[in-house]
């Protein structure tokens, strides 16, 4: 086999052998690990939590000393409540639903488009021809 064929084969079987320690730890007590798109704030609740933490630090930072910023950060993290998490998760679900609806609408628009043909020639025209 050549490299492209080998890479196809690797992609086919790789998923069977990927295992993360944290996933296995979560499975033991019956939890499920969901993986989100990294750094995508609309689809990842942790990004909303970090935004809350950073906002708190920014609004309360008066000395700009590293030790003070660390204290503010720890206080901000402690202020993230389970109610905040519920809100973040609901926000993500709402955004996901919006994106799904946009996707569905785009699919419908594309499915209903009439086929068209563009004929490209070497000729040009100016706006007075219209």
PDB file of C-alpha atoms in Angstrom:
ATOM      1  CA  UNK A   1       0.000   0.000   0.000  1.00  0.00           C
ATOM      2  CA  UNK A   2       1.006   3.578  -0.575  1.00  0.00           C
ATOM      3  CA  UNK A   3       0.785   6.264   2.112  1.00  0.00           C
ATOM      4  CA  UNK A   4      -2.674   7.618   1.066  1.00  0.00           C
ATOM      5  CA  UNK A   5      -4.191   4.110   1.222  1.00  0.00           C
ATOM      6  CA  UNK A   6      -2.503   3.458   4.577  1.00  0.00           C
ATOM      7  CA  UNK A   7      -3.855   6.728   5.988  1.00  0.00           C
ATOM      8  CA  UNK A   8      -7.390   5.736   4.968  1.00  0.00           C
ATOM      9  CA  UNK A   9      -6.954   2.410   6.743  1.00  0.00           C
ATOM     10  CA  UNK A  10      -5.542   4.137   9.859  1.00  0.00           C
ATOM     11  CA  UNK A  11      -8.567   6.478  10.017  1.00  0.00           C
ATOM     12  CA  UNK A  12     -10.913   3.481   9.759  1.00  0.00           C
ATOM     13  CA  UNK A  13      -9.437   1.548  12.682  1.00  0.00           C
ATOM     14  CA  UNK A  14      -7.965   4.343  14.822  1.00  0.00           C
ATOM     15  CA  UNK A  15     -11.266   5.053  16.573  1.00  0.00           C
ATOM     16  CA  UNK A  16     -11.317   1.496  17.969  1.00  0.00           C
ATOM     17  CA  UNK A  17      -8.070   2.061  19.866  1.00  0.00           C
ATOM     18  CA  UNK A  18      -8.333   5.637  21.122  1.00  0.00           C
ATOM     19  CA  UNK A  19      -8.751   5.621  24.872  1.00  0.00           C
ATOM     20  CA  UNK A  20      -8.471   8.489  27.337  1.00  0.00           C
ATOM     21  CA  UNK A  21      -7.860   7.901  31.037  1.00  0.00           C
ATOM     22  CA  UNK A  22     -10.436  10.542  32.017  1.00  0.00           C
ATOM     23  CA  UNK A  23     -13.079   8.863  29.831  1.00  0.00           C
ATOM     24  CA  UNK A  24     -12.470   5.530  31.528  1.00  0.00           C
ATOM     25  CA  UNK A  25     -12.604   7.160  34.966  1.00  0.00           C
ATOM     26  CA  UNK A  26     -15.932   8.791  34.087  1.00  0.00           C
ATOM     27  CA  UNK A  27     -17.420   5.558  32.721  1.00  0.00           C
ATOM     28  CA  UNK A  28     -16.864   3.645  35.979  1.00  0.00           C
ATOM     29  CA  UNK A  29     -19.482   5.644  37.952  1.00  0.00           C
ATOM     30  CA  UNK A  30     -21.717   5.764  34.864  1.00  0.00           C
ATOM     31  CA  UNK A  31     -20.904   9.219  33.487  1.00  0.00           C
ATOM     32  CA  UNK A  32     -20.545  10.120  29.821  1.00  0.00           C
ATOM     33  CA  UNK A  33     -17.833  12.439  28.531  1.00  0.00           C
ATOM     34  CA  UNK A  34     -18.925  14.839  25.805  1.00  0.00           C
ATOM     35  CA  UNK A  35     -16.276  16.469  23.670  1.00  0.00           C
ATOM     36  CA  UNK A  36     -16.973  19.977  22.433  1.00  0.00           C
ATOM     37  CA  UNK A  37     -15.347  21.979  19.701  1.00  0.00           C
ATOM     38  CA  UNK A  38     -12.341  23.561  21.420  1.00  0.00           C
ATOM     39  CA  UNK A  39     -12.391  27.332  21.905  1.00  0.00           C
ATOM     40  CA  UNK A  40     -15.803  27.689  20.259  1.00  0.00           C
ATOM     41  CA  UNK A  41     -17.546  29.909  22.798  1.00  0.00           C
ATOM     42  CA  UNK A  42     -21.054  29.391  21.414  1.00  0.00           C
ATOM     43  CA  UNK A  43     -20.777  25.612  21.682  1.00  0.00           C
ATOM     44  CA  UNK A  44     -18.601  25.158  24.747  1.00  0.00           C
ATOM     45  CA  UNK A  45     -19.892  26.080  28.210  1.00  0.00           C
ATOM     46  CA  UNK A  46     -16.386  26.300  29.725  1.00  0.00           C
ATOM     47  CA  UNK A  47     -15.700  29.284  27.462  1.00  0.00           C
ATOM     48  CA  UNK A  48     -18.668  31.077  29.031  1.00  0.00           C
ATOM     49  CA  UNK A  49     -17.355  30.258  32.502  1.00  0.00           C
ATOM     50  CA  UNK A  50     -13.924  31.634  31.621  1.00  0.00           C
ATOM     51  CA  UNK A  51     -15.540  34.776  30.233  1.00  0.00           C
ATOM     52  CA  UNK A  52     -17.302  35.230  33.583  1.00  0.00           C
ATOM     53  CA  UNK A  53     -14.025  34.729  35.470  1.00  0.00           C
ATOM     54  CA  UNK A  54     -12.084  37.122  33.236  1.00  0.00           C
ATOM     55  CA  UNK A  55     -14.793  39.774  33.498  1.00  0.00           C
ATOM     56  CA  UNK A  56     -14.699  39.607  37.292  1.00  0.00           C
ATOM     57  CA  UNK A  57     -10.897  39.920  37.344  1.00  0.00           C
ATOM     58  CA  UNK A  58     -10.960  42.802  34.875  1.00  0.00           C
ATOM     59  CA  UNK A  59     -13.613  44.729  36.798  1.00  0.00           C
ATOM     60  CA  UNK A  60     -11.941  44.263  40.196  1.00  0.00           C
ATOM     61  CA  UNK A  61      -8.263  44.524  39.322  1.00  0.00           C
ATOM     62  CA  UNK A  62      -6.978  47.789  40.773  1.00  0.00           C
ATOM     63  CA  UNK A  63      -3.347  46.997  41.636  1.00  0.00           C
ATOM     64  CA  UNK A  64      -2.287  44.990  38.558  1.00  0.00           C
ATOM     65  CA  UNK A  65       0.040  42.941  40.772  1.00  0.00           C
ATOM     66  CA  UNK A  66       0.359  39.258  39.932  1.00  0.00           C
ATOM     67  CA  UNK A  67      -0.455  38.051  43.452  1.00  0.00           C
ATOM     68  CA  UNK A  68      -3.596  40.210  43.531  1.00  0.00           C
ATOM     69  CA  UNK A  69      -4.673  38.980  40.103  1.00  0.00           C
ATOM     70  CA  UNK A  70      -4.232  35.362  41.244  1.00  0.00           C
ATOM     71  CA  UNK A  71      -6.424  36.051  44.293  1.00  0.00           C
ATOM     72  CA  UNK A  72      -9.058  37.691  42.089  1.00  0.00           C
ATOM     73  CA  UNK A  73      -8.943  34.734  39.720  1.00  0.00           C
ATOM     74  CA  UNK A  74      -9.468  32.235  42.549  1.00  0.00           C
ATOM     75  CA  UNK A  75     -12.339  34.313  43.930  1.00  0.00           C
ATOM     76  CA  UNK A  76     -13.882  34.530  40.461  1.00  0.00           C
ATOM     77  CA  UNK A  77     -13.634  30.769  39.957  1.00  0.00           C
ATOM     78  CA  UNK A  78     -15.307  30.186  43.333  1.00  0.00           C
ATOM     79  CA  UNK A  79     -18.137  32.502  42.238  1.00  0.00           C
ATOM     80  CA  UNK A  80     -19.078  30.231  39.307  1.00  0.00           C
ATOM     81  CA  UNK A  81     -22.115  28.417  40.691  1.00  0.00           C
ATOM     82  CA  UNK A  82     -24.076  25.376  39.568  1.00  0.00           C
ATOM     83  CA  UNK A  83     -26.817  27.812  38.509  1.00  0.00           C
ATOM     84  CA  UNK A  84     -24.280  29.572  36.280  1.00  0.00           C
ATOM     85  CA  UNK A  85     -23.367  26.207  34.755  1.00  0.00           C
ATOM     86  CA  UNK A  86     -27.014  25.436  34.075  1.00  0.00           C
ATOM     87  CA  UNK A  87     -27.326  28.803  32.330  1.00  0.00           C
ATOM     88  CA  UNK A  88     -24.167  28.159  30.282  1.00  0.00           C
ATOM     89  CA  UNK A  89     -25.447  24.739  29.204  1.00  0.00           C
ATOM     90  CA  UNK A  90     -28.865  26.143  28.255  1.00  0.00           C
ATOM     91  CA  UNK A  91     -27.136  28.883  26.264  1.00  0.00           C
ATOM     92  CA  UNK A  92     -25.098  26.276  24.378  1.00  0.00           C
ATOM     93  CA  UNK A  93     -28.230  24.242  23.632  1.00  0.00           C
ATOM     94  CA  UNK A  94     -29.985  27.370  22.332  1.00  0.00           C
ATOM     95  CA  UNK A  95     -27.035  28.252  20.102  1.00  0.00           C
ATOM     96  CA  UNK A  96     -26.799  24.682  18.833  1.00  0.00           C
ATOM     97  CA  UNK A  97     -30.519  24.734  17.979  1.00  0.00           C
ATOM     98  CA  UNK A  98     -30.072  28.030  16.107  1.00  0.00           C
ATOM     99  CA  UNK A  99     -27.179  26.600  14.114  1.00  0.00           C
ATOM    100  CA  UNK A 100     -29.149  23.444  13.347  1.00  0.00           C
ATOM    101  CA  UNK A 101     -32.069  25.558  12.101  1.00  0.00           C
ATOM    102  CA  UNK A 102     -29.776  27.655   9.896  1.00  0.00           C
ATOM    103  CA  UNK A 103     -28.245  24.456   8.540  1.00  0.00           C
ATOM    104  CA  UNK A 104     -31.694  23.016   7.819  1.00  0.00           C
ATOM    105  CA  UNK A 105     -32.780  26.231   6.083  1.00  0.00           C
ATOM    106  CA  UNK A 106     -29.644  26.308   3.951  1.00  0.00           C
ATOM    107  CA  UNK A 107     -30.164  22.679   2.942  1.00  0.00           C
ATOM    108  CA  UNK A 108     -33.742  23.475   1.935  1.00  0.00           C
ATOM    109  CA  UNK A 109     -32.668  26.518  -0.081  1.00  0.00           C
ATOM    110  CA  UNK A 110     -29.951  24.532  -1.853  1.00  0.00           C
ATOM    111  CA  UNK A 111     -32.317  21.633  -2.545  1.00  0.00           C
ATOM    112  CA  UNK A 112     -34.844  23.999  -4.145  1.00  0.00           C
ATOM    113  CA  UNK A 113     -32.418  25.905  -6.339  1.00  0.00           C
ATOM    114  CA  UNK A 114     -32.970  25.600 -10.035  1.00  0.00           C
ATOM    115  CA  UNK A 115     -29.871  24.415 -11.851  1.00  0.00           C
ATOM    116  CA  UNK A 116     -28.142  27.084 -13.832  1.00  0.00           C
ATOM    117  CA  UNK A 117     -25.254  27.264 -16.238  1.00  0.00           C
ATOM    118  CA  UNK A 118     -22.679  30.001 -16.453  1.00  0.00           C
ATOM    119  CA  UNK A 119     -21.089  30.444 -19.823  1.00  0.00           C
ATOM    120  CA  UNK A 120     -17.760  32.142 -19.532  1.00  0.00           C
ATOM    121  CA  UNK A 121     -16.265  33.697 -22.614  1.00  0.00           C
ATOM    122  CA  UNK A 122     -13.324  35.980 -23.152  1.00  0.00           C
ATOM    123  CA  UNK A 123     -15.644  38.882 -23.930  1.00  0.00           C
ATOM    124  CA  UNK A 124     -16.403  41.699 -21.513  1.00  0.00           C
ATOM    125  CA  UNK A 125     -19.161  44.264 -21.450  1.00  0.00           C
ATOM    126  CA  UNK A 126     -19.720  47.473 -19.586  1.00  0.00           C
ATOM    127  CA  UNK A 127     -22.732  48.440 -17.479  1.00  0.00           C
ATOM    128  CA  UNK A 128     -24.386  50.349 -20.354  1.00  0.00           C
ATOM    129  CA  UNK A 129     -25.189  47.000 -22.021  1.00  0.00           C
ATOM    130  CA  UNK A 130     -27.678  46.081 -19.268  1.00  0.00           C
TER     131      UNK A 130
END
